Amino acid sequence: MPKLKQTSLVETTATTTSQSPACVLYIPKVISRDLSKRAFDYIDTAELNWYGPRSRTGVVKQKKSRASFGRHDFDPQVPDVFHEIGMRAVEAIQKIQGLHADDLKKFYTESILNNMILNLYDPGDSIAPHQDPPRQNPAVLGITFCENADTSRTMRFTKVDDKSKKYPIITHDGSVYLFWGDAYSHWKHESMGSKRQKGRVLSATFRAQRVV
């Protein structure tokens, strides 16, 4: 499988190093401020069933700031505004794929948009390093929305078998990332908190269904 590195709409090449995961794609400025505001309007007005991430023992160690859509039979379907946003992300990936389009198509087909998790971060909030469970065509498509356009979040990858290898990605308002393959299977990922964050940040992530 081809190894793409962190990239952007402006600069679509980057160098793979031993300190960074293969199979990570980052695209800034995909989602407009208007759509970002619509995303926040939705979570502020909809009656969502927010819950806290659970540890392996089933204990909730964080505040209730996560909502699921389409993951279980009892979950609501992905709202129209987030499906629209997800399609914008898919289209952005397709535009810069070039020769890699056929190889990566299975990771970001429209069907992945039926399974979404929202995470809402106040300043200082974080999610600890973790790996997602096995999936068919494993990949994570993520989109960042910042209440204040001048702020951002940091997502960091850590190599599973060598914790000294870490690779951060700064995700700005309206940006899109996709990771799969090596980054999914051999690196942990985390969302790092910062008290310097201005306002709330919302993250929407789309994944294929888990392997049963």
PDB file of C-alpha atoms in Angstrom:
ATOM      1  CA  MET A   1       0.000   0.000   0.000  1.00  0.00           C
ATOM      2  CA  PRO A   2       1.341   3.487  -0.785  1.00  0.00           C
ATOM      3  CA  LYS A   3       2.555   5.513   2.168  1.00  0.00           C
ATOM      4  CA  LEU A   4       1.175   9.030   2.181  1.00  0.00           C
ATOM      5  CA  LYS A   5       2.414  11.543   4.698  1.00  0.00           C
ATOM      6  CA  GLN A   6       0.929  14.603   6.288  1.00  0.00           C
ATOM      7  CA  THR A   7      -0.078  16.824   3.405  1.00  0.00           C
ATOM      8  CA  SER A   8      -2.177  19.854   2.552  1.00  0.00           C
ATOM      9  CA  LEU A   9      -4.035  21.424  -0.314  1.00  0.00           C
ATOM     10  CA  VAL A  10      -1.102  23.763  -0.824  1.00  0.00           C
ATOM     11  CA  GLU A  11       1.761  21.308  -0.393  1.00  0.00           C
ATOM     12  CA  THR A  12       0.953  17.710  -1.256  1.00  0.00           C
ATOM     13  CA  THR A  13       4.311  16.068  -0.630  1.00  0.00           C
ATOM     14  CA  ALA A  14       6.158  15.370   2.599  1.00  0.00           C
ATOM     15  CA  THR A  15       9.005  13.184   3.718  1.00  0.00           C
ATOM     16  CA  THR A  16       8.433   9.931   5.597  1.00  0.00           C
ATOM     17  CA  THR A  17      10.781   9.571   8.573  1.00  0.00           C
ATOM     18  CA  SER A  18      11.338   6.889  11.192  1.00  0.00           C
ATOM     19  CA  GLN A  19       9.798   9.259  13.746  1.00  0.00           C
ATOM     20  CA  SER A  20       6.443   9.564  11.987  1.00  0.00           C
ATOM     21  CA  PRO A  21       3.693   7.132  10.965  1.00  0.00           C
ATOM     22  CA  ALA A  22       2.984   6.250   7.386  1.00  0.00           C
ATOM     23  CA  CYS A  23      -0.592   6.561   6.137  1.00  0.00           C
ATOM     24  CA  VAL A  24      -1.572   9.946   7.582  1.00  0.00           C
ATOM     25  CA  LEU A  25      -3.232  12.633   5.486  1.00  0.00           C
ATOM     26  CA  TYR A  26      -3.983  16.178   6.706  1.00  0.00           C
ATOM     27  CA  ILE A  27      -5.884  18.832   4.730  1.00  0.00           C
ATOM     28  CA  PRO A  28      -6.483  22.341   6.152  1.00  0.00           C
ATOM     29  CA  LYS A  29      -9.349  24.721   5.393  1.00  0.00           C
ATOM     30  CA  VAL A  30     -11.819  22.216   3.976  1.00  0.00           C
ATOM     31  CA  ILE A  31     -14.919  23.120   5.999  1.00  0.00           C
ATOM     32  CA  SER A  32     -16.155  26.726   5.894  1.00  0.00           C
ATOM     33  CA  ARG A  33     -16.746  28.851   8.986  1.00  0.00           C
ATOM     34  CA  ASP A  34     -20.451  28.787   8.164  1.00  0.00           C
ATOM     35  CA  LEU A  35     -20.522  24.981   8.362  1.00  0.00           C
ATOM     36  CA  SER A  36     -18.460  25.049  11.559  1.00  0.00           C
ATOM     37  CA  LYS A  37     -21.020  27.395  13.110  1.00  0.00           C
ATOM     38  CA  ARG A  38     -23.844  25.112  11.939  1.00  0.00           C
ATOM     39  CA  ALA A  39     -22.098  22.189  13.661  1.00  0.00           C
ATOM     40  CA  PHE A  40     -22.012  24.112  16.954  1.00  0.00           C
ATOM     41  CA  ASP A  41     -25.597  25.306  16.467  1.00  0.00           C
ATOM     42  CA  TYR A  42     -26.655  21.681  16.119  1.00  0.00           C
ATOM     43  CA  ILE A  43     -25.018  20.445  19.326  1.00  0.00           C
ATOM     44  CA  ASP A  44     -26.289  23.484  21.245  1.00  0.00           C
ATOM     45  CA  THR A  45     -29.908  22.965  20.230  1.00  0.00           C
ATOM     46  CA  ALA A  46     -30.305  19.187  19.786  1.00  0.00           C
ATOM     47  CA  GLU A  47     -31.075  16.945  22.742  1.00  0.00           C
ATOM     48  CA  LEU A  48     -28.040  14.698  22.553  1.00  0.00           C
ATOM     49  CA  ASN A  49     -27.208  11.751  24.782  1.00  0.00           C
ATOM     50  CA  TRP A  50     -23.749  12.857  25.872  1.00  0.00           C
ATOM     51  CA  TYR A  51     -21.625  10.289  27.697  1.00  0.00           C
ATOM     52  CA  GLY A  52     -18.087   9.914  29.023  1.00  0.00           C
ATOM     53  CA  PRO A  53     -15.411   7.678  27.472  1.00  0.00           C
ATOM     54  CA  ARG A  54     -15.050   4.428  29.410  1.00  0.00           C
ATOM     55  CA  SER A  55     -11.877   2.704  30.523  1.00  0.00           C
ATOM     56  CA  ARG A  56     -11.311  -1.007  29.981  1.00  0.00           C
ATOM     57  CA  THR A  57     -12.897  -1.642  33.369  1.00  0.00           C
ATOM     58  CA  GLY A  58     -16.036   0.201  32.305  1.00  0.00           C
ATOM     59  CA  VAL A  59     -15.409   3.189  34.577  1.00  0.00           C
ATOM     60  CA  VAL A  60     -16.149   6.640  33.179  1.00  0.00           C
ATOM     61  CA  LYS A  61     -13.146   8.813  34.013  1.00  0.00           C
ATOM     62  CA  GLN A  62     -14.040  11.870  31.976  1.00  0.00           C
ATOM     63  CA  LYS A  63     -16.992  14.223  31.852  1.00  0.00           C
ATOM     64  CA  LYS A  64     -19.877  13.528  29.520  1.00  0.00           C
ATOM     65  CA  SER A  65     -18.653  15.166  26.319  1.00  0.00           C
ATOM     66  CA  ARG A  66     -19.096  12.439  23.688  1.00  0.00           C
ATOM     67  CA  ALA A  67     -22.084  11.539  21.493  1.00  0.00           C
ATOM     68  CA  SER A  68     -22.504   8.631  19.061  1.00  0.00           C
ATOM     69  CA  PHE A  69     -24.468   8.304  15.839  1.00  0.00           C
ATOM     70  CA  GLY A  70     -25.119   5.169  13.804  1.00  0.00           C
ATOM     71  CA  ARG A  71     -22.766   2.952  15.816  1.00  0.00           C
ATOM     72  CA  HIS A  72     -25.486   0.916  17.536  1.00  0.00           C
ATOM     73  CA  ASP A  73     -29.112   0.093  16.827  1.00  0.00           C
ATOM     74  CA  PHE A  74     -30.201   2.512  19.555  1.00  0.00           C
ATOM     75  CA  ASP A  75     -28.067   5.409  18.269  1.00  0.00           C
ATOM     76  CA  PRO A  76     -29.630   8.202  16.211  1.00  0.00           C
ATOM     77  CA  GLN A  77     -28.599   8.507  12.576  1.00  0.00           C
ATOM     78  CA  VAL A  78     -25.857  10.940  11.565  1.00  0.00           C
ATOM     79  CA  PRO A  79     -27.500  14.395  11.320  1.00  0.00           C
ATOM     80  CA  ASP A  80     -27.794  15.953   7.863  1.00  0.00           C
ATOM     81  CA  VAL A  81     -25.380  18.785   8.645  1.00  0.00           C
ATOM     82  CA  PHE A  82     -22.622  16.339   9.615  1.00  0.00           C
ATOM     83  CA  HIS A  83     -23.307  14.108   6.631  1.00  0.00           C
ATOM     84  CA  GLU A  84     -22.911  17.184   4.420  1.00  0.00           C
ATOM     85  CA  ILE A  85     -19.682  18.072   6.218  1.00  0.00           C
ATOM     86  CA  GLY A  86     -18.436  14.496   5.853  1.00  0.00           C
ATOM     87  CA  MET A  87     -19.096  14.570   2.120  1.00  0.00           C
ATOM     88  CA  ARG A  88     -17.071  17.799   1.827  1.00  0.00           C
ATOM     89  CA  ALA A  89     -14.197  15.982   3.551  1.00  0.00           C
ATOM     90  CA  VAL A  90     -14.454  12.988   1.220  1.00  0.00           C
ATOM     91  CA  GLU A  91     -14.494  15.274  -1.822  1.00  0.00           C
ATOM     92  CA  ALA A  92     -11.407  17.133  -0.563  1.00  0.00           C
ATOM     93  CA  ILE A  93      -9.512  13.869  -0.184  1.00  0.00           C
ATOM     94  CA  GLN A  94     -10.509  12.793  -3.671  1.00  0.00           C
ATOM     95  CA  LYS A  95      -9.237  16.039  -5.184  1.00  0.00           C
ATOM     96  CA  ILE A  96      -5.686  15.594  -3.881  1.00  0.00           C
ATOM     97  CA  GLN A  97      -5.419  11.823  -4.133  1.00  0.00           C
ATOM     98  CA  GLY A  98      -4.042  11.634  -7.640  1.00  0.00           C
ATOM     99  CA  LEU A  99      -2.429   8.261  -8.220  1.00  0.00           C
ATOM    100  CA  HIS A 100      -3.416   7.001  -4.754  1.00  0.00           C
ATOM    101  CA  ALA A 101      -7.163   7.279  -5.318  1.00  0.00           C
ATOM    102  CA  ASP A 102      -7.800   3.630  -6.139  1.00  0.00           C
ATOM    103  CA  ASP A 103      -5.678   2.383  -3.239  1.00  0.00           C
ATOM    104  CA  LEU A 104      -7.401   4.552  -0.636  1.00  0.00           C
ATOM    105  CA  LYS A 105     -10.945   4.629  -2.000  1.00  0.00           C
ATOM    106  CA  LYS A 106     -12.091   1.799   0.280  1.00  0.00           C
ATOM    107  CA  PHE A 107     -11.128   3.821   3.360  1.00  0.00           C
ATOM    108  CA  TYR A 108     -13.324   6.856   2.777  1.00  0.00           C
ATOM    109  CA  THR A 109     -16.347   5.745   0.783  1.00  0.00           C
ATOM    110  CA  GLU A 110     -19.640   7.403   1.681  1.00  0.00           C
ATOM    111  CA  SER A 111     -20.614   4.397   3.829  1.00  0.00           C
ATOM    112  CA  ILE A 112     -18.063   5.456   6.469  1.00  0.00           C
ATOM    113  CA  LEU A 113     -20.205   8.564   7.059  1.00  0.00           C
ATOM    114  CA  ASN A 114     -22.951   6.438   8.649  1.00  0.00           C
ATOM    115  CA  ASN A 115     -20.877   5.943  11.828  1.00  0.00           C
ATOM    116  CA  MET A 116     -19.856   9.102  13.726  1.00  0.00           C
ATOM    117  CA  ILE A 117     -18.577  10.110  17.152  1.00  0.00           C
ATOM    118  CA  LEU A 118     -18.611  13.720  18.378  1.00  0.00           C
ATOM    119  CA  ASN A 119     -16.148  14.834  21.045  1.00  0.00           C
ATOM    120  CA  LEU A 120     -16.560  18.263  22.626  1.00  0.00           C
ATOM    121  CA  TYR A 121     -13.461  19.777  24.231  1.00  0.00           C
ATOM    122  CA  ASP A 122     -13.326  22.660  26.677  1.00  0.00           C
ATOM    123  CA  PRO A 123      -9.898  24.243  27.326  1.00  0.00           C
ATOM    124  CA  GLY A 124      -7.657  21.665  29.005  1.00  0.00           C
ATOM    125  CA  ASP A 125      -9.742  18.621  28.012  1.00  0.00           C
ATOM    126  CA  SER A 126      -7.887  15.659  26.545  1.00  0.00           C
ATOM    127  CA  ILE A 127      -8.242  12.024  25.488  1.00  0.00           C
ATOM    128  CA  ALA A 128      -5.451   9.663  26.536  1.00  0.00           C
ATOM    129  CA  PRO A 129      -3.352   7.651  24.036  1.00  0.00           C
ATOM    130  CA  HIS A 130      -5.259   4.649  22.697  1.00  0.00           C
ATOM    131  CA  GLN A 131      -5.759   2.351  19.723  1.00  0.00           C
ATOM    132  CA  ASP A 132      -9.103   1.734  18.070  1.00  0.00           C
ATOM    133  CA  PRO A 133     -10.368  -1.874  17.862  1.00  0.00           C
ATOM    134  CA  PRO A 134     -10.036  -4.014  14.705  1.00  0.00           C
ATOM    135  CA  ARG A 135     -12.223  -3.023  11.762  1.00  0.00           C
ATOM    136  CA  GLN A 136     -12.674  -4.007   8.166  1.00  0.00           C
ATOM    137  CA  ASN A 137     -10.672  -1.482   6.118  1.00  0.00           C
ATOM    138  CA  PRO A 138      -9.590   0.288   9.339  1.00  0.00           C
ATOM    139  CA  ALA A 139      -9.339   4.056   9.084  1.00  0.00           C
ATOM    140  CA  VAL A 140     -10.387   7.221  10.926  1.00  0.00           C
ATOM    141  CA  LEU A 141     -11.669  10.289   9.100  1.00  0.00           C
ATOM    142  CA  GLY A 142     -11.659  13.314  11.410  1.00  0.00           C
ATOM    143  CA  ILE A 143     -12.873  16.906  11.135  1.00  0.00           C
ATOM    144  CA  THR A 144     -12.130  19.738  13.577  1.00  0.00           C
ATOM    145  CA  PHE A 145     -14.466  22.658  14.373  1.00  0.00           C
ATOM    146  CA  CYS A 146     -13.236  25.546  16.538  1.00  0.00           C
ATOM    147  CA  GLU A 147     -15.632  27.935  18.204  1.00  0.00           C
ATOM    148  CA  ASN A 148     -12.848  30.527  17.979  1.00  0.00           C
ATOM    149  CA  ALA A 149     -11.218  30.416  14.534  1.00  0.00           C
ATOM    150  CA  ASP A 150      -7.835  31.370  16.033  1.00  0.00           C
ATOM    151  CA  THR A 151      -7.516  28.258  18.169  1.00  0.00           C
ATOM    152  CA  SER A 152      -6.589  24.649  17.365  1.00  0.00           C
ATOM    153  CA  ARG A 153      -6.112  21.157  18.812  1.00  0.00           C
ATOM    154  CA  THR A 154      -3.117  18.817  18.772  1.00  0.00           C
ATOM    155  CA  MET A 155      -3.526  15.163  17.880  1.00  0.00           C
ATOM    156  CA  ARG A 156      -0.419  13.142  18.665  1.00  0.00           C
ATOM    157  CA  PHE A 157       0.623   9.693  17.471  1.00  0.00           C
ATOM    158  CA  THR A 158       2.900   7.494  19.609  1.00  0.00           C
ATOM    159  CA  LYS A 159       4.542   4.327  18.268  1.00  0.00           C
ATOM    160  CA  VAL A 160       3.186   1.284  20.105  1.00  0.00           C
ATOM    161  CA  ASP A 161       6.540  -0.500  20.387  1.00  0.00           C
ATOM    162  CA  ASP A 162       8.674   2.629  20.876  1.00  0.00           C
ATOM    163  CA  LYS A 163       7.157   5.396  23.012  1.00  0.00           C
ATOM    164  CA  SER A 164      10.044   7.726  22.180  1.00  0.00           C
ATOM    165  CA  LYS A 165       8.603   8.101  18.679  1.00  0.00           C
ATOM    166  CA  LYS A 166       5.874  10.722  18.716  1.00  0.00           C
ATOM    167  CA  TYR A 167       4.285  12.672  15.886  1.00  0.00           C
ATOM    168  CA  PRO A 168       1.933  15.641  16.453  1.00  0.00           C
ATOM    169  CA  ILE A 169      -0.593  17.088  14.014  1.00  0.00           C
ATOM    170  CA  ILE A 170      -2.044  20.538  14.684  1.00  0.00           C
ATOM    171  CA  THR A 171      -5.698  20.470  13.625  1.00  0.00           C
ATOM    172  CA  HIS A 172      -7.215  23.868  12.863  1.00  0.00           C
ATOM    173  CA  ASP A 173     -10.804  24.924  12.343  1.00  0.00           C
ATOM    174  CA  GLY A 174     -12.296  23.261   9.279  1.00  0.00           C
ATOM    175  CA  SER A 175      -9.384  20.882   8.777  1.00  0.00           C
ATOM    176  CA  VAL A 176      -9.670  17.219   7.797  1.00  0.00           C
ATOM    177  CA  TYR A 177      -7.400  14.282   8.561  1.00  0.00           C
ATOM    178  CA  LEU A 178      -7.425  10.631   7.557  1.00  0.00           C
ATOM    179  CA  PHE A 179      -5.255   7.901   9.023  1.00  0.00           C
ATOM    180  CA  TRP A 180      -5.218   4.204   8.217  1.00  0.00           C
ATOM    181  CA  GLY A 181      -2.829   1.260   7.764  1.00  0.00           C
ATOM    182  CA  ASP A 182       0.420   1.747   9.673  1.00  0.00           C
ATOM    183  CA  ALA A 183      -0.893   4.749  11.643  1.00  0.00           C
ATOM    184  CA  TYR A 184      -4.014   2.835  12.676  1.00  0.00           C
ATOM    185  CA  SER A 185      -2.387  -0.500  13.525  1.00  0.00           C
ATOM    186  CA  HIS A 186       1.037   0.407  14.927  1.00  0.00           C
ATOM    187  CA  TRP A 187       0.573   3.828  16.528  1.00  0.00           C
ATOM    188  CA  LYS A 188      -1.604   5.080  19.374  1.00  0.00           C
ATOM    189  CA  HIS A 189      -3.347   8.426  18.992  1.00  0.00           C
ATOM    190  CA  GLU A 190      -4.476  11.003  21.529  1.00  0.00           C
ATOM    191  CA  SER A 191      -6.095  14.427  21.676  1.00  0.00           C
ATOM    192  CA  MET A 192      -3.904  16.710  23.766  1.00  0.00           C
ATOM    193  CA  GLY A 193      -5.489  19.339  25.986  1.00  0.00           C
ATOM    194  CA  SER A 194      -4.298  22.895  26.445  1.00  0.00           C
ATOM    195  CA  LYS A 195      -5.479  25.632  28.800  1.00  0.00           C
ATOM    196  CA  ARG A 196      -4.517  28.094  26.052  1.00  0.00           C
ATOM    197  CA  GLN A 197      -7.337  26.812  23.875  1.00  0.00           C
ATOM    198  CA  LYS A 198      -9.844  29.584  23.121  1.00  0.00           C
ATOM    199  CA  GLY A 199     -13.462  28.487  23.407  1.00  0.00           C
ATOM    200  CA  ARG A 200     -14.788  25.024  22.654  1.00  0.00           C
ATOM    201  CA  VAL A 201     -13.487  22.647  19.993  1.00  0.00           C
ATOM    202  CA  LEU A 202     -15.686  19.987  18.425  1.00  0.00           C
ATOM    203  CA  SER A 203     -14.301  16.896  16.722  1.00  0.00           C
ATOM    204  CA  ALA A 204     -16.307  14.655  14.397  1.00  0.00           C
ATOM    205  CA  THR A 205     -14.755  11.282  13.579  1.00  0.00           C
ATOM    206  CA  PHE A 206     -16.076   8.716  11.123  1.00  0.00           C
ATOM    207  CA  ARG A 207     -15.064   5.035  11.116  1.00  0.00           C
ATOM    208  CA  ALA A 208     -16.005   1.776   9.443  1.00  0.00           C
ATOM    209  CA  GLN A 209     -18.048  -0.639  11.553  1.00  0.00           C
ATOM    210  CA  ARG A 210     -16.117  -2.794  14.007  1.00  0.00           C
ATOM    211  CA  VAL A 211     -15.198  -6.348  13.140  1.00  0.00           C
ATOM    212  CA  VAL A 212     -17.490  -8.627  15.209  1.00  0.00           C
TER     213      VAL A 212
END
